[in-house]
Short mmCIF file of C-alpha atoms in Angstrom, two decimals:
data_model
loop_
_atom_site.label_atom_id
_atom_site.label_comp_id
_atom_site.label_asym_id
_atom_site.label_seq_id
_atom_site.Cartn_x
_atom_site.Cartn_y
_atom_site.Cartn_z
CA MET A 1 0.01 0.00 0.01
CA ILE A 2 2.53 2.58 1.11
CA LYS A 3 5.92 2.08 -0.52
CA LYS A 4 8.24 4.41 1.43
CA LYS A 5 9.26 3.40 4.94
CA TYR A 6 7.27 5.72 7.17
CA THR A 7 7.44 6.12 10.89
CA TYR A 8 4.33 5.18 12.86
CA GLN A 9 3.41 8.83 13.27
CA GLU A 10 3.83 9.69 9.58
CA ARG A 11 1.74 6.68 8.58
CA ALA A 12 -0.91 7.48 11.17
CA GLU A 13 -1.15 11.07 9.91
CA GLN A 14 -1.62 9.74 6.32
CA LEU A 15 -4.39 7.44 7.49
CA ALA A 16 -6.00 10.37 9.34
CA LYS A 17 -5.92 12.51 6.17
CA THR A 18 -7.42 9.55 4.26
CA VAL A 19 -10.29 9.38 6.79
CA ASP A 20 -10.85 13.13 6.36
CA ILE A 21 -11.05 12.77 2.57
CA ALA A 22 -13.46 9.83 2.89
CA ASP A 23 -15.54 11.76 5.42
CA LYS A 24 -16.00 14.66 3.01
CA ILE A 25 -16.96 12.33 0.15
CA VAL A 26 -19.42 10.32 2.27
CA ARG A 27 -21.08 13.48 3.70
CA ASN A 28 -21.67 14.82 0.18
CA SER A 29 -22.69 11.47 -1.30
CA GLN A 30 -26.07 11.16 -2.96
CA ALA A 31 -25.57 7.38 -3.44
CA ILE A 32 -24.99 6.38 0.18
CA PRO A 33 -28.13 6.04 2.34
CA GLU A 34 -28.19 8.31 5.42
CA GLU A 35 -28.14 5.46 7.91
CA ASN A 36 -25.06 4.04 6.22
CA LYS A 37 -23.41 7.47 6.22
CA ILE A 38 -23.78 7.75 9.99
CA HIS A 39 -22.18 4.33 10.55
CA PHE A 40 -19.39 4.97 8.03
CA LEU A 41 -18.57 8.41 9.49
CA LYS A 42 -18.42 7.06 13.04
CA TRP A 43 -16.21 4.17 11.93
CA GLY A 44 -13.86 6.62 10.18
CA GLN A 45 -13.54 8.75 13.29
CA GLN A 46 -12.82 5.65 15.37
CA VAL A 47 -10.10 4.58 12.92
CA LYS A 48 -8.62 8.07 13.00
CA HIS A 49 -8.62 8.19 16.82
CA MET A 50 -7.06 4.71 17.11
CA ALA A 51 -4.37 5.62 14.59
CA LEU A 52 -3.44 8.97 16.15
CA ASN A 53 -3.88 7.92 19.81
CA PRO A 54 -2.97 4.28 20.05
CA GLU A 55 -2.54 2.38 23.26
CA PRO A 56 1.20 1.75 23.78
CA GLN A 57 0.97 -1.93 22.87
CA TYR A 58 -0.54 -1.00 19.43
CA ARG A 59 1.87 1.74 18.52
CA TYR A 60 3.56 -0.35 15.81
CA VAL A 61 3.36 -0.02 12.05
CA VAL A 62 2.09 -3.56 11.77
CA SER A 63 -0.90 -2.63 13.96
CA LEU A 64 -1.55 0.40 11.82
CA LYS A 65 -1.54 -1.80 8.72
CA TYR A 66 -4.61 -3.62 10.10
CA LEU A 67 -6.43 -0.29 10.52
CA GLU A 68 -5.48 0.81 7.05
CA ASN A 69 -6.60 -2.44 5.56
CA ASP A 70 -9.93 -2.41 7.38
CA PHE A 71 -10.63 1.22 6.48
CA LEU A 72 -9.69 0.93 2.85
CA THR A 73 -11.64 -2.28 2.19
CA PHE A 74 -14.80 -0.37 1.17
CA TRP A 75 -12.82 1.98 -1.09
CA ASN A 76 -10.94 -0.94 -2.69
CA GLU A 77 -13.94 -3.15 -3.28
CA SER A 78 -16.51 -0.62 -4.35
CA SER A 79 -16.87 1.15 -7.68
CA GLY A 80 -18.45 4.34 -8.94
CA GLU A 81 -17.76 8.03 -9.36
CA GLU A 82 -17.33 8.74 -5.61
CA ILE A 83 -14.87 5.86 -5.24
CA ASP A 84 -12.81 7.25 -8.14
CA VAL A 85 -12.93 10.73 -6.62
CA PHE A 86 -11.63 9.28 -3.33
CA TRP A 87 -8.57 7.73 -5.02
CA ILE A 88 -7.91 10.86 -7.08
CA GLU A 89 -8.03 13.01 -3.92
CA LEU A 90 -5.60 10.74 -2.14
CA SER A 91 -3.20 11.05 -5.10
CA LYS A 92 -3.57 14.86 -5.12
CA GLU A 93 -2.74 14.97 -1.42
CA GLY A 94 0.33 12.81 -1.91
CA ILE A 95 -1.07 9.92 0.10
CA ASN A 96 0.54 6.79 -1.23
CA PHE A 97 -2.13 4.21 -0.70
CA GLN A 98 -2.70 2.07 -3.80
CA ARG A 99 -6.07 0.80 -4.87
CA THR A 100 -6.12 -2.98 -4.94
CA ASP A 101 -8.68 -5.61 -5.87
CA THR A 102 -7.93 -8.39 -3.45
CA ILE A 103 -10.35 -10.80 -5.05
CA LYS A 104 -8.81 -10.48 -8.53
CA THR A 105 -5.28 -10.65 -7.10
CA VAL A 106 -6.03 -13.81 -5.15
CA LEU A 107 -7.83 -15.44 -8.06
CA LYS A 108 -4.92 -14.70 -10.40
CA ARG A 109 -2.34 -15.97 -7.94
CA ASN A 110 -4.61 -18.90 -6.88
CA ARG A 111 -3.51 -18.53 -3.23
CA ILE A 112 -4.38 -16.42 -0.22
CA LYS A 113 -1.09 -15.18 1.21
CA SER A 114 -2.02 -13.16 4.29
CA ILE A 115 -4.61 -12.68 7.00
CA HIS A 116 -5.49 -9.35 5.38
CA GLU A 117 -6.34 -11.04 2.11
CA TYR A 118 -8.22 -13.79 3.96
CA ASP A 119 -10.32 -11.29 5.90
CA ASN A 120 -11.07 -9.27 2.74
CA ILE A 121 -12.11 -12.35 0.77
CA LYS A 122 -14.29 -13.65 3.61
CA ASP A 123 -16.00 -10.27 3.92
CA ALA A 124 -16.49 -9.70 0.16
CA ILE A 125 -17.12 -13.02 -1.49
CA VAL A 126 -20.94 -13.07 -1.18
CA VAL A 127 -21.41 -9.50 -2.30
CA ALA A 128 -18.94 -9.97 -5.15
CA GLU A 129 -20.95 -12.90 -6.41
CA GLN A 130 -24.30 -11.18 -5.90
CA THR A 131 -23.14 -8.09 -7.81
CA GLY A 132 -21.54 -10.03 -10.65
CA ARG A 133 -17.94 -9.14 -9.86
CA ILE A 134 -17.21 -12.85 -9.76
CA ASN A 135 -19.04 -15.85 -11.23
CA LYS A 136 -20.05 -19.08 -9.50
CA ASP A 137 -16.86 -20.88 -10.54
CA GLN A 138 -14.73 -18.06 -9.11
CA ALA A 139 -16.74 -18.13 -5.84
CA ILE A 140 -16.08 -21.89 -5.57
CA GLN A 141 -12.39 -21.32 -6.30
CA LEU A 142 -12.27 -18.68 -3.53
CA ASP A 143 -14.00 -21.05 -1.12
CA VAL A 144 -11.30 -23.62 -1.80
CA LEU A 145 -8.56 -21.05 -1.34
CA ILE A 146 -10.17 -19.94 1.96
CA MET A 147 -10.22 -23.53 3.19
CA GLU A 148 -6.57 -24.06 2.17
CA PHE A 149 -5.53 -20.87 4.00
CA GLU A 150 -7.42 -21.95 7.13
CA GLU A 151 -5.68 -25.37 7.01
CA ARG A 152 -2.25 -23.70 6.70
CA GLN A 153 -3.06 -21.42 9.66
CA ALA A 154 -4.22 -24.39 11.75
CA LYS A 155 -0.99 -26.26 11.03
CA ARG A 156 1.06 -23.20 12.06
CA ALA A 157 -0.89 -22.93 15.31
CA LYS A 158 0.05 -26.46 16.39
#
């Protein structure tokens, strides 16, 4: 997502700016229902607060990566004019997050490599199939890859 090695604080500030950009887009959105806006705006503020004011045991870049991944999932997996505006605004602000399509990446590679990918796939597979982003065969392939990842994780835990 971010290529340069940033300190925790620099990365947290970039995530906070990202939340602010998303906040502005969500508030002005005509496509997002009001009840969803409220939830999304609260979530964004929670992410921003956790990033800028972490408990000492979470003040590590790896912890921040989880927040970044969770917050950017919607923006990575959705489409439309507002989503495009979000990514354009990040670029204009010099925020180096890259838009990724985890489902397509995993399908192409035919393997889930990380817990981030696993979580994204688990969260998005049903909607992706319902909206036509993936077909039935791809959904089955993802189910197999999920199972394989879970098996690898279980072996590591032993």
